[in-house]
PDB file of N, CA and C in Angstrom:
ATOM      1  N   UNK A  97       5.263  25.851 -17.992  1.00  0.00           N
ATOM      2  CA  UNK A  97       4.967  25.250 -16.709  1.00  0.00           C
ATOM      3  C   UNK A  97       3.680  24.442 -16.794  1.00  0.00           C
ATOM      4  N   UNK A  98       2.661  25.002 -17.441  1.00  0.00           N
ATOM      5  CA  UNK A  98       1.371  24.311 -17.552  1.00  0.00           C
ATOM      6  C   UNK A  98       1.503  23.019 -18.346  1.00  0.00           C
ATOM      7  N   UNK A  99       2.314  23.041 -19.418  1.00  0.00           N
ATOM      8  CA  UNK A  99       2.501  21.834 -20.221  1.00  0.00           C
ATOM      9  C   UNK A  99       3.224  20.765 -19.403  1.00  0.00           C
ATOM     10  N   UNK A 100       4.181  21.168 -18.575  1.00  0.00           N
ATOM     11  CA  UNK A 100       4.903  20.221 -17.720  1.00  0.00           C
ATOM     12  C   UNK A 100       3.933  19.557 -16.755  1.00  0.00           C
ATOM     13  N   UNK A 101       3.066  20.337 -16.138  1.00  0.00           N
ATOM     14  CA  UNK A 101       2.085  19.803 -15.199  1.00  0.00           C
ATOM     15  C   UNK A 101       1.136  18.851 -15.922  1.00  0.00           C
ATOM     16  N   UNK A 102       0.739  19.211 -17.133  1.00  0.00           N
ATOM     17  CA  UNK A 102      -0.167  18.372 -17.908  1.00  0.00           C
ATOM     18  C   UNK A 102       0.481  17.033 -18.248  1.00  0.00           C
ATOM     19  N   UNK A 103       1.737  17.055 -18.693  1.00  0.00           N
ATOM     20  CA  UNK A 103       2.415  15.801 -19.019  1.00  0.00           C
ATOM     21  C   UNK A 103       2.693  14.991 -17.763  1.00  0.00           C
ATOM     22  N   UNK A 104       2.938  15.684 -16.656  1.00  0.00           N
ATOM     23  CA  UNK A 104       3.146  15.001 -15.384  1.00  0.00           C
ATOM     24  C   UNK A 104       1.852  14.315 -14.954  1.00  0.00           C
ATOM     25  N   UNK A 105       0.717  14.987 -15.126  1.00  0.00           N
ATOM     26  CA  UNK A 105      -0.576  14.400 -14.780  1.00  0.00           C
ATOM     27  C   UNK A 105      -0.846  13.168 -15.621  1.00  0.00           C
ATOM     28  N   UNK A 106      -0.507  13.246 -16.915  1.00  0.00           N
ATOM     29  CA  UNK A 106      -0.711  12.100 -17.795  1.00  0.00           C
ATOM     30  C   UNK A 106       0.137  10.923 -17.335  1.00  0.00           C
ATOM     31  N   UNK A 107       1.396  11.185 -17.011  1.00  0.00           N
ATOM     32  CA  UNK A 107       2.286  10.118 -16.565  1.00  0.00           C
ATOM     33  C   UNK A 107       1.765   9.500 -15.271  1.00  0.00           C
ATOM     34  N   UNK A 108       1.277  10.324 -14.369  1.00  0.00           N
ATOM     35  CA  UNK A 108       0.731   9.821 -13.111  1.00  0.00           C
ATOM     36  C   UNK A 108      -0.478   8.928 -13.367  1.00  0.00           C
ATOM     37  N   UNK A 109      -1.366   9.353 -14.255  1.00  0.00           N
ATOM     38  CA  UNK A 109      -2.542   8.539 -14.580  1.00  0.00           C
ATOM     39  C   UNK A 109      -2.119   7.214 -15.194  1.00  0.00           C
ATOM     40  N   UNK A 110      -1.104   7.274 -16.036  1.00  0.00           N
ATOM     41  CA  UNK A 110      -0.581   6.061 -16.668  1.00  0.00           C
ATOM     42  C   UNK A 110      -0.019   5.101 -15.616  1.00  0.00           C
ATOM     43  N   UNK A 111       0.708   5.636 -14.645  1.00  0.00           N
ATOM     44  CA  UNK A 111       1.273   4.804 -13.584  1.00  0.00           C
ATOM     45  C   UNK A 111       0.180   4.180 -12.724  1.00  0.00           C
ATOM     46  N   UNK A 112      -0.808   4.968 -12.348  1.00  0.00           N
ATOM     47  CA  UNK A 112      -1.916   4.442 -11.542  1.00  0.00           C
ATOM     48  C   UNK A 112      -2.665   3.371 -12.330  1.00  0.00           C
ATOM     49  N   UNK A 113      -2.748   3.546 -13.641  1.00  0.00           N
ATOM     50  CA  UNK A 113      -3.407   2.564 -14.493  1.00  0.00           C
ATOM     51  C   UNK A 113      -2.702   1.215 -14.513  1.00  0.00           C
ATOM     52  N   UNK A 114      -1.449   1.178 -14.109  1.00  0.00           N
ATOM     53  CA  UNK A 114      -0.700  -0.080 -14.061  1.00  0.00           C
ATOM     54  C   UNK A 114      -0.973  -0.876 -12.787  1.00  0.00           C
ATOM     55  N   UNK A 115      -1.623  -0.247 -11.823  1.00  0.00           N
ATOM     56  CA  UNK A 115      -1.910  -0.936 -10.565  1.00  0.00           C
ATOM     57  C   UNK A 115      -2.978  -2.001 -10.763  1.00  0.00           C
ATOM     58  N   UNK A 116      -2.863  -3.077  -9.994  1.00  0.00           N
ATOM     59  CA  UNK A 116      -3.915  -4.088 -10.006  1.00  0.00           C
ATOM     60  C   UNK A 116      -5.078  -3.571  -9.151  1.00  0.00           C
ATOM     61  N   UNK A 117      -6.205  -4.283  -9.112  1.00  0.00           N
ATOM     62  CA  UNK A 117      -7.360  -3.790  -8.346  1.00  0.00           C
ATOM     63  C   UNK A 117      -7.052  -3.509  -6.873  1.00  0.00           C
ATOM     64  N   UNK A 118      -6.225  -4.337  -6.249  1.00  0.00           N
ATOM     65  CA  UNK A 118      -5.852  -4.095  -4.847  1.00  0.00           C
ATOM     66  C   UNK A 118      -5.075  -2.786  -4.740  1.00  0.00           C
ATOM     67  N   UNK A 119      -4.160  -2.552  -5.661  1.00  0.00           N
ATOM     68  CA  UNK A 119      -3.375  -1.321  -5.659  1.00  0.00           C
ATOM     69  C   UNK A 119      -4.222  -0.085  -5.887  1.00  0.00           C
ATOM     70  N   UNK A 120      -5.182  -0.187  -6.800  1.00  0.00           N
ATOM     71  CA  UNK A 120      -6.079   0.947  -7.068  1.00  0.00           C
ATOM     72  C   UNK A 120      -6.917   1.258  -5.829  1.00  0.00           C
ATOM     73  N   UNK A 121      -7.440   0.211  -5.195  1.00  0.00           N
ATOM     74  CA  UNK A 121      -8.228   0.431  -3.968  1.00  0.00           C
ATOM     75  C   UNK A 121      -7.367   1.062  -2.878  1.00  0.00           C
ATOM     76  N   UNK A 122      -6.128   0.595  -2.747  1.00  0.00           N
ATOM     77  CA  UNK A 122      -5.218   1.161  -1.747  1.00  0.00           C
ATOM     78  C   UNK A 122      -4.888   2.614  -2.069  1.00  0.00           C
ATOM     79  N   UNK A 123      -4.718   2.926  -3.349  1.00  0.00           N
ATOM     80  CA  UNK A 123      -4.430   4.293  -3.784  1.00  0.00           C
ATOM     81  C   UNK A 123      -5.586   5.223  -3.403  1.00  0.00           C
ATOM     82  N   UNK A 124      -6.805   4.785  -3.699  1.00  0.00           N
ATOM     83  CA  UNK A 124      -7.984   5.591  -3.361  1.00  0.00           C
ATOM     84  C   UNK A 124      -8.171   5.682  -1.851  1.00  0.00           C
ATOM     85  N   UNK A 125      -7.948   4.575  -1.152  1.00  0.00           N
ATOM     86  CA  UNK A 125      -8.086   4.572   0.305  1.00  0.00           C
ATOM     87  C   UNK A 125      -7.034   5.466   0.956  1.00  0.00           C
ATOM     88  N   UNK A 126      -5.848   5.549   0.359  1.00  0.00           N
ATOM     89  CA  UNK A 126      -4.801   6.435   0.877  1.00  0.00           C
ATOM     90  C   UNK A 126      -5.254   7.887   0.815  1.00  0.00           C
ATOM     91  N   UNK A 127      -5.883   8.257  -0.292  1.00  0.00           N
ATOM     92  CA  UNK A 127      -6.405   9.627  -0.426  1.00  0.00           C
ATOM     93  C   UNK A 127      -7.514   9.872   0.588  1.00  0.00           C
ATOM     94  N   UNK A 128      -8.400   8.901   0.747  1.00  0.00           N
ATOM     95  CA  UNK A 128      -9.483   9.042   1.727  1.00  0.00           C
ATOM     96  C   UNK A 128      -8.926   9.170   3.141  1.00  0.00           C
ATOM     97  N   UNK A 129      -7.926   8.368   3.448  1.00  0.00           N
ATOM     98  CA  UNK A 129      -7.308   8.401   4.770  1.00  0.00           C
ATOM     99  C   UNK A 129      -6.652   9.751   5.039  1.00  0.00           C
ATOM    100  N   UNK A 130      -5.914  10.257   4.055  1.00  0.00           N
ATOM    101  CA  UNK A 130      -5.259  11.559   4.210  1.00  0.00           C
ATOM    102  C   UNK A 130      -6.296  12.660   4.421  1.00  0.00           C
ATOM    103  N   UNK A 131      -7.362  12.614   3.645  1.00  0.00           N
ATOM    104  CA  UNK A 131      -8.406  13.635   3.767  1.00  0.00           C
ATOM    105  C   UNK A 131      -9.079  13.553   5.132  1.00  0.00           C
ATOM    106  N   UNK A 132      -9.376  12.338   5.579  1.00  0.00           N
ATOM    107  CA  UNK A 132     -10.024  12.136   6.872  1.00  0.00           C
ATOM    108  C   UNK A 132      -9.156  12.654   8.015  1.00  0.00           C
ATOM    109  N   UNK A 133      -7.845  12.501   7.870  1.00  0.00           N
ATOM    110  CA  UNK A 133      -6.918  12.941   8.908  1.00  0.00           C
ATOM    111  C   UNK A 133      -6.577  14.422   8.781  1.00  0.00           C
ATOM    112  N   UNK A 134      -7.001  15.051   7.707  1.00  0.00           N
ATOM    113  CA  UNK A 134      -6.706  16.460   7.501  1.00  0.00           C
ATOM    114  C   UNK A 134      -5.310  16.714   6.973  1.00  0.00           C
ATOM    115  N   UNK A 135      -4.696  15.689   6.375  1.00  0.00           N
ATOM    116  CA  UNK A 135      -3.368  15.866   5.782  1.00  0.00           C
ATOM    117  C   UNK A 135      -3.507  16.546   4.427  1.00  0.00           C
ATOM    118  N   UNK A 136      -2.685  17.558   4.151  1.00  0.00           N
ATOM    119  CA  UNK A 136      -2.808  18.261   2.870  1.00  0.00           C
ATOM    120  C   UNK A 136      -2.268  17.464   1.682  1.00  0.00           C
ATOM    121  N   UNK A 137      -1.410  16.488   1.956  1.00  0.00           N
ATOM    122  CA  UNK A 137      -0.807  15.689   0.890  1.00  0.00           C
ATOM    123  C   UNK A 137      -1.026  14.208   1.171  1.00  0.00           C
ATOM    124  N   UNK A 138      -1.170  13.446   0.110  1.00  0.00           N
ATOM    125  CA  UNK A 138      -1.215  11.996   0.236  1.00  0.00           C
ATOM    126  C   UNK A 138       0.229  11.522   0.111  1.00  0.00           C
ATOM    127  N   UNK A 139       0.748  11.002   1.193  1.00  0.00           N
ATOM    128  CA  UNK A 139       2.151  10.597   1.248  1.00  0.00           C
ATOM    129  C   UNK A 139       2.297   9.096   1.005  1.00  0.00           C
ATOM    130  N   UNK A 140       3.517   8.675   0.723  1.00  0.00           N
ATOM    131  CA  UNK A 140       3.798   7.263   0.476  1.00  0.00           C
ATOM    132  C   UNK A 140       3.363   6.396   1.655  1.00  0.00           C
ATOM    133  N   UNK A 141       3.535   6.892   2.860  1.00  0.00           N
ATOM    134  CA  UNK A 141       3.146   6.103   4.034  1.00  0.00           C
ATOM    135  C   UNK A 141       1.634   5.850   4.059  1.00  0.00           C
ATOM    136  N   UNK A 142       0.829   6.777   3.555  1.00  0.00           N
ATOM    137  CA  UNK A 142      -0.622   6.537   3.451  1.00  0.00           C
ATOM    138  C   UNK A 142      -0.888   5.345   2.529  1.00  0.00           C
ATOM    139  N   UNK A 143      -0.193   5.330   1.397  1.00  0.00           N
ATOM    140  CA  UNK A 143      -0.380   4.278   0.398  1.00  0.00           C
ATOM    141  C   UNK A 143       0.089   2.924   0.934  1.00  0.00           C
ATOM    142  N   UNK A 144       1.274   2.896   1.527  1.00  0.00           N
ATOM    143  CA  UNK A 144       1.793   1.638   2.075  1.00  0.00           C
ATOM    144  C   UNK A 144       0.895   1.134   3.199  1.00  0.00           C
ATOM    145  N   UNK A 145       0.439   2.047   4.039  1.00  0.00           N
ATOM    146  CA  UNK A 145      -0.469   1.661   5.126  1.00  0.00           C
ATOM    147  C   UNK A 145      -1.703   0.956   4.568  1.00  0.00           C
ATOM    148  N   UNK A 146      -2.264   1.495   3.512  1.00  0.00           N
ATOM    149  CA  UNK A 146      -3.464   0.896   2.921  1.00  0.00           C
ATOM    150  C   UNK A 146      -3.146  -0.440   2.249  1.00  0.00           C
ATOM    151  N   UNK A 147      -1.974  -0.569   1.660  1.00  0.00           N
ATOM    152  CA  UNK A 147      -1.571  -1.860   1.084  1.00  0.00           C
ATOM    153  C   UNK A 147      -1.437  -2.916   2.177  1.00  0.00           C
ATOM    154  N   UNK A 148      -0.863  -2.527   3.309  1.00  0.00           N
ATOM    155  CA  UNK A 148      -0.707  -3.456   4.431  1.00  0.00           C
ATOM    156  C   UNK A 148      -2.069  -3.861   4.985  1.00  0.00           C
ATOM    157  N   UNK A 149      -3.003  -2.925   5.008  1.00  0.00           N
ATOM    158  CA  UNK A 149      -4.336  -3.208   5.546  1.00  0.00           C
ATOM    159  C   UNK A 149      -5.226  -3.972   4.571  1.00  0.00           C
ATOM    160  N   UNK A 150      -4.817  -4.077   3.310  1.00  0.00           N
ATOM    161  CA  UNK A 150      -5.609  -4.791   2.301  1.00  0.00           C
ATOM    162  C   UNK A 150      -5.596  -6.287   2.594  1.00  0.00           C
ATOM    163  N   UNK A 151      -6.772  -6.880   2.628  1.00  0.00           N
ATOM    164  CA  UNK A 151      -6.884  -8.313   2.895  1.00  0.00           C
ATOM    165  C   UNK A 151      -6.303  -9.142   1.765  1.00  0.00           C
ATOM    166  N   UNK A 152      -5.552 -10.154   2.141  1.00  0.00           N
ATOM    167  CA  UNK A 152      -5.021 -11.147   1.202  1.00  0.00           C
ATOM    168  C   UNK A 152      -4.260 -10.521   0.031  1.00  0.00           C
ATOM    169  N   UNK A 153      -3.504  -9.490   0.310  1.00  0.00           N
ATOM    170  CA  UNK A 153      -2.717  -8.835  -0.743  1.00  0.00           C
ATOM    171  C   UNK A 153      -1.311  -9.422  -0.782  1.00  0.00           C
ATOM    172  N   UNK A 154      -0.602  -9.123  -1.850  1.00  0.00           N
ATOM    173  CA  UNK A 154       0.793  -9.550  -1.961  1.00  0.00           C
ATOM    174  C   UNK A 154       1.615  -8.999  -0.800  1.00  0.00           C
ATOM    175  N   UNK A 155       1.315  -7.777  -0.399  1.00  0.00           N
ATOM    176  CA  UNK A 155       2.059  -7.150   0.695  1.00  0.00           C
ATOM    177  C   UNK A 155       1.860  -7.949   1.979  1.00  0.00           C
ATOM    178  N   UNK A 156       0.642  -8.391   2.234  1.00  0.00           N
ATOM    179  CA  UNK A 156       0.394  -9.195   3.437  1.00  0.00           C
ATOM    180  C   UNK A 156       1.155 -10.519   3.379  1.00  0.00           C
ATOM    181  N   UNK A 157       1.220 -11.123   2.207  1.00  0.00           N
ATOM    182  CA  UNK A 157       1.974 -12.378   2.067  1.00  0.00           C
ATOM    183  C   UNK A 157       3.467 -12.146   2.283  1.00  0.00           C
ATOM    184  N   UNK A 158       3.983 -11.037   1.789  1.00  0.00           N
ATOM    185  CA  UNK A 158       5.401 -10.706   1.979  1.00  0.00           C
ATOM    186  C   UNK A 158       5.692 -10.491   3.458  1.00  0.00           C
ATOM    187  N   UNK A 159       4.810  -9.783   4.133  1.00  0.00           N
ATOM    188  CA  UNK A 159       4.974  -9.536   5.572  1.00  0.00           C
ATOM    189  C   UNK A 159       4.996 -10.859   6.329  1.00  0.00           C
ATOM    190  N   UNK A 160       4.066 -11.746   6.001  1.00  0.00           N
ATOM    191  CA  UNK A 160       3.999 -13.051   6.668  1.00  0.00           C
ATOM    192  C   UNK A 160       5.246 -13.886   6.371  1.00  0.00           C
ATOM    193  N   UNK A 161       5.646 -13.936   5.094  1.00  0.00           N
ATOM    194  CA  UNK A 161       6.823 -14.725   4.712  1.00  0.00           C
ATOM    195  C   UNK A 161       8.103 -14.195   5.353  1.00  0.00           C
ATOM    196  N   UNK A 162       8.169 -12.894   5.551  1.00  0.00           N
ATOM    197  CA  UNK A 162       9.351 -12.283   6.159  1.00  0.00           C
ATOM    198  C   UNK A 162       9.335 -12.413   7.681  1.00  0.00           C
ATOM    199  N   UNK A 163       8.221 -12.888   8.222  1.00  0.00           N
ATOM    200  CA  UNK A 163       8.118 -13.054   9.667  1.00  0.00           C
ATOM    201  C   UNK A 163       7.967 -11.749  10.423  1.00  0.00           C
ATOM    202  N   UNK A 164       7.465 -10.733   9.741  1.00  0.00           N
ATOM    203  CA  UNK A 164       7.266  -9.434  10.393  1.00  0.00           C
ATOM    204  C   UNK A 164       6.004  -9.451  11.242  1.00  0.00           C
ATOM    205  N   UNK A 165       5.999  -8.655  12.273  1.00  0.00           N
ATOM    206  CA  UNK A 165       4.823  -8.496  13.123  1.00  0.00           C
ATOM    207  C   UNK A 165       3.930  -7.436  12.471  1.00  0.00           C
ATOM    208  N   UNK A 166       2.842  -7.878  11.852  1.00  0.00           N
ATOM    209  CA  UNK A 166       1.960  -6.968  11.106  1.00  0.00           C
ATOM    210  C   UNK A 166       1.367  -5.893  12.002  1.00  0.00           C
ATOM    211  N   UNK A 167       1.013  -6.239  13.230  1.00  0.00           N
ATOM    212  CA  UNK A 167       0.414  -5.231  14.115  1.00  0.00           C
ATOM    213  C   UNK A 167       1.445  -4.174  14.508  1.00  0.00           C
ATOM    214  N   UNK A 168       2.687  -4.582  14.694  1.00  0.00           N
ATOM    215  CA  UNK A 168       3.736  -3.607  15.014  1.00  0.00           C
ATOM    216  C   UNK A 168       4.008  -2.706  13.813  1.00  0.00           C
ATOM    217  N   UNK A 169       4.040  -3.302  12.623  1.00  0.00           N
ATOM    218  CA  UNK A 169       4.239  -2.524  11.400  1.00  0.00           C
ATOM    219  C   UNK A 169       3.119  -1.500  11.229  1.00  0.00           C
ATOM    220  N   UNK A 170       1.889  -1.928  11.452  1.00  0.00           N
ATOM    221  CA  UNK A 170       0.741  -1.020  11.347  1.00  0.00           C
ATOM    222  C   UNK A 170       0.851   0.108  12.366  1.00  0.00           C
ATOM    223  N   UNK A 171       1.241  -0.225  13.593  1.00  0.00           N
ATOM    224  CA  UNK A 171       1.397   0.798  14.635  1.00  0.00           C
ATOM    225  C   UNK A 171       2.497   1.791  14.262  1.00  0.00           C
ATOM    226  N   UNK A 172       3.599   1.289  13.699  1.00  0.00           N
ATOM    227  CA  UNK A 172       4.690   2.178  13.268  1.00  0.00           C
ATOM    228  C   UNK A 172       4.220   3.133  12.171  1.00  0.00           C
ATOM    229  N   UNK A 173       3.440   2.613  11.232  1.00  0.00           N
ATOM    230  CA  UNK A 173       2.934   3.468  10.150  1.00  0.00           C
ATOM    231  C   UNK A 173       1.948   4.497  10.688  1.00  0.00           C
ATOM    232  N   UNK A 174       1.119   4.090  11.633  1.00  0.00           N
ATOM    233  CA  UNK A 174       0.173   5.035  12.235  1.00  0.00           C
ATOM    234  C   UNK A 174       0.928   6.168  12.921  1.00  0.00           C
ATOM    235  N   UNK A 175       2.001   5.834  13.633  1.00  0.00           N
ATOM    236  CA  UNK A 175       2.814   6.879  14.272  1.00  0.00           C
ATOM    237  C   UNK A 175       3.429   7.809  13.228  1.00  0.00           C
ATOM    238  N   UNK A 176       3.889   7.243  12.115  1.00  0.00           N
ATOM    239  CA  UNK A 176       4.479   8.065  11.046  1.00  0.00           C
ATOM    240  C   UNK A 176       3.438   9.008  10.450  1.00  0.00           C
ATOM    241  N   UNK A 177       2.242   8.502  10.211  1.00  0.00           N
ATOM    242  CA  UNK A 177       1.169   9.333   9.649  1.00  0.00           C
ATOM    243  C   UNK A 177       0.758  10.415  10.648  1.00  0.00           C
ATOM    244  N   UNK A 178       0.752  10.064  11.928  1.00  0.00           N
ATOM    245  CA  UNK A 178       0.374  11.039  12.956  1.00  0.00           C
ATOM    246  C   UNK A 178       1.338  12.219  13.027  1.00  0.00           C
ATOM    247  N   UNK A 179       2.558  12.044  12.533  1.00  0.00           N
ATOM    248  CA  UNK A 179       3.553  13.122  12.553  1.00  0.00           C
ATOM    249  C   UNK A 179       3.427  14.067  11.355  1.00  0.00           C
ATOM    250  N   UNK A 180       2.604  13.697  10.383  1.00  0.00           N
ATOM    251  CA  UNK A 180       2.442  14.528   9.182  1.00  0.00           C
ATOM    252  C   UNK A 180       1.640  15.786   9.502  1.00  0.00           C
ATOM    253  N   UNK A 181       1.825  16.840   8.696  1.00  0.00           N
ATOM    254  CA  UNK A 181       1.014  18.050   8.877  1.00  0.00           C
ATOM    255  C   UNK A 181      -0.476  17.716   8.752  1.00  0.00           C
ATOM    256  N   UNK A 182      -1.284  18.415   9.521  1.00  0.00           N
ATOM    257  CA  UNK A 182      -2.727  18.183   9.467  1.00  0.00           C
ATOM    258  C   UNK A 182      -3.454  19.509   9.608  1.00  0.00           C
ATOM    259  N   UNK A 183      -4.753  19.459   9.455  1.00  0.00           N
ATOM    260  CA  UNK A 183      -5.562  20.666   9.557  1.00  0.00           C
ATOM    261  C   UNK A 183      -6.087  21.140   8.216  1.00  0.00           C
ATOM    262  N   UNK A 184      -5.738  20.432   7.152  1.00  0.00           N
ATOM    263  CA  UNK A 184      -6.207  20.813   5.813  1.00  0.00           C
ATOM    264  C   UNK A 184      -7.658  20.376   5.633  1.00  0.00           C
ATOM    265  N   UNK A 185      -8.365  21.108   4.823  1.00  0.00           N
ATOM    266  CA  UNK A 185      -9.761  20.752   4.535  1.00  0.00           C
ATOM    267  C   UNK A 185      -9.889  19.989   3.225  1.00  0.00           C
ATOM    268  N   UNK A 186      -8.799  19.930   2.465  1.00  0.00           N
ATOM    269  CA  UNK A 186      -8.825  19.176   1.212  1.00  0.00           C
ATOM    270  C   UNK A 186      -7.412  18.706   0.881  1.00  0.00           C
ATOM    271  N   UNK A 187      -7.347  17.758  -0.033  1.00  0.00           N
ATOM    272  CA  UNK A 187      -6.064  17.231  -0.488  1.00  0.00           C
ATOM    273  C   UNK A 187      -5.511  18.163  -1.561  1.00  0.00           C
ATOM    274  N   UNK A 188      -4.283  18.619  -1.366  1.00  0.00           N
ATOM    275  CA  UNK A 188      -3.649  19.493  -2.355  1.00  0.00           C
ATOM    276  C   UNK A 188      -2.949  18.702  -3.451  1.00  0.00           C
ATOM    277  N   UNK A 189      -2.334  17.580  -3.078  1.00  0.00           N
ATOM    278  CA  UNK A 189      -1.462  16.893  -4.037  1.00  0.00           C
ATOM    279  C   UNK A 189      -1.135  15.496  -3.527  1.00  0.00           C
ATOM    280  N   UNK A 190      -0.784  14.628  -4.473  1.00  0.00           N
ATOM    281  CA  UNK A 190      -0.214  13.334  -4.141  1.00  0.00           C
ATOM    282  C   UNK A 190       1.301  13.486  -4.173  1.00  0.00           C
ATOM    283  N   UNK A 191       1.973  12.900  -3.206  1.00  0.00           N
ATOM    284  CA  UNK A 191       3.427  12.963  -3.143  1.00  0.00           C
ATOM    285  C   UNK A 191       4.050  12.283  -4.354  1.00  0.00           C
ATOM    286  N   UNK A 192       5.108  12.879  -4.871  1.00  0.00           N
ATOM    287  CA  UNK A 192       5.853  12.265  -5.971  1.00  0.00           C
ATOM    288  C   UNK A 192       6.424  10.910  -5.565  1.00  0.00           C
ATOM    289  N   UNK A 193       6.650  10.717  -4.266  1.00  0.00           N
ATOM    290  CA  UNK A 193       7.217   9.453  -3.791  1.00  0.00           C
ATOM    291  C   UNK A 193       6.308   8.266  -4.111  1.00  0.00           C
ATOM    292  N   UNK A 194       5.002   8.479  -4.092  1.00  0.00           N
ATOM    293  CA  UNK A 194       4.071   7.400  -4.439  1.00  0.00           C
ATOM    294  C   UNK A 194       4.298   6.973  -5.885  1.00  0.00           C
ATOM    295  N   UNK A 195       4.349   7.934  -6.776  1.00  0.00           N
ATOM    296  CA  UNK A 195       4.491   7.629  -8.197  1.00  0.00           C
ATOM    297  C   UNK A 195       5.873   7.059  -8.511  1.00  0.00           C
ATOM    298  N   UNK A 196       6.873   7.536  -7.795  1.00  0.00           N
ATOM    299  CA  UNK A 196       8.217   6.985  -7.973  1.00  0.00           C
ATOM    300  C   UNK A 196       8.230   5.515  -7.540  1.00  0.00           C
ATOM    301  N   UNK A 197       7.581   5.201  -6.431  1.00  0.00           N
ATOM    302  CA  UNK A 197       7.523   3.811  -5.953  1.00  0.00           C
ATOM    303  C   UNK A 197       6.794   2.920  -6.951  1.00  0.00           C
ATOM    304  N   UNK A 198       5.692   3.408  -7.507  1.00  0.00           N
ATOM    305  CA  UNK A 198       4.953   2.631  -8.510  1.00  0.00           C
ATOM    306  C   UNK A 198       5.832   2.403  -9.736  1.00  0.00           C
ATOM    307  N   UNK A 199       6.505   3.461 -10.174  1.00  0.00           N
ATOM    308  CA  UNK A 199       7.374   3.343 -11.347  1.00  0.00           C
ATOM    309  C   UNK A 199       8.502   2.346 -11.089  1.00  0.00           C
ATOM    310  N   UNK A 200       9.119   2.422  -9.926  1.00  0.00           N
ATOM    311  CA  UNK A 200      10.215   1.504  -9.595  1.00  0.00           C
ATOM    312  C   UNK A 200       9.721   0.063  -9.515  1.00  0.00           C
ATOM    313  N   UNK A 201       8.498  -0.123  -9.078  1.00  0.00           N
ATOM    314  CA  UNK A 201       7.935  -1.477  -9.005  1.00  0.00           C
ATOM    315  C   UNK A 201       7.795  -2.088 -10.393  1.00  0.00           C
ATOM    316  N   UNK A 202       7.628  -1.250 -11.403  1.00  0.00           N
ATOM    317  CA  UNK A 202       7.469  -1.735 -12.775  1.00  0.00           C
ATOM    318  C   UNK A 202       8.791  -1.891 -13.507  1.00  0.00           C
ATOM    319  N   UNK A 203       9.862  -1.343 -12.955  1.00  0.00           N
ATOM    320  CA  UNK A 203      11.180  -1.446 -13.619  1.00  0.00           C
ATOM    321  C   UNK A 203      11.886  -2.721 -13.241  1.00  0.00           C
TER     322      UNK A 203
END
């Protein structure tokens, strides 16, 4: 079990290492946001929310090109985050969904 966790940690670090500077900042900001809100886990919605909030990012250009209402999207994500468990004093784990999304982006 310990070896599996160790190899999983290595793979996660490798995936995060593939992020560009905007992605790394969003990844760290997602953890900060989850901790500030008292969420025990950093979920994919935390990460996407931070990507959307990143100035002049690819995600912002995609939102604009698709004609999406960025403020409505942000409000929807805030509602989704508000539904997550809260009350934790520290982050226990990053959701596997974040790493799966990063991996799929590279495939």
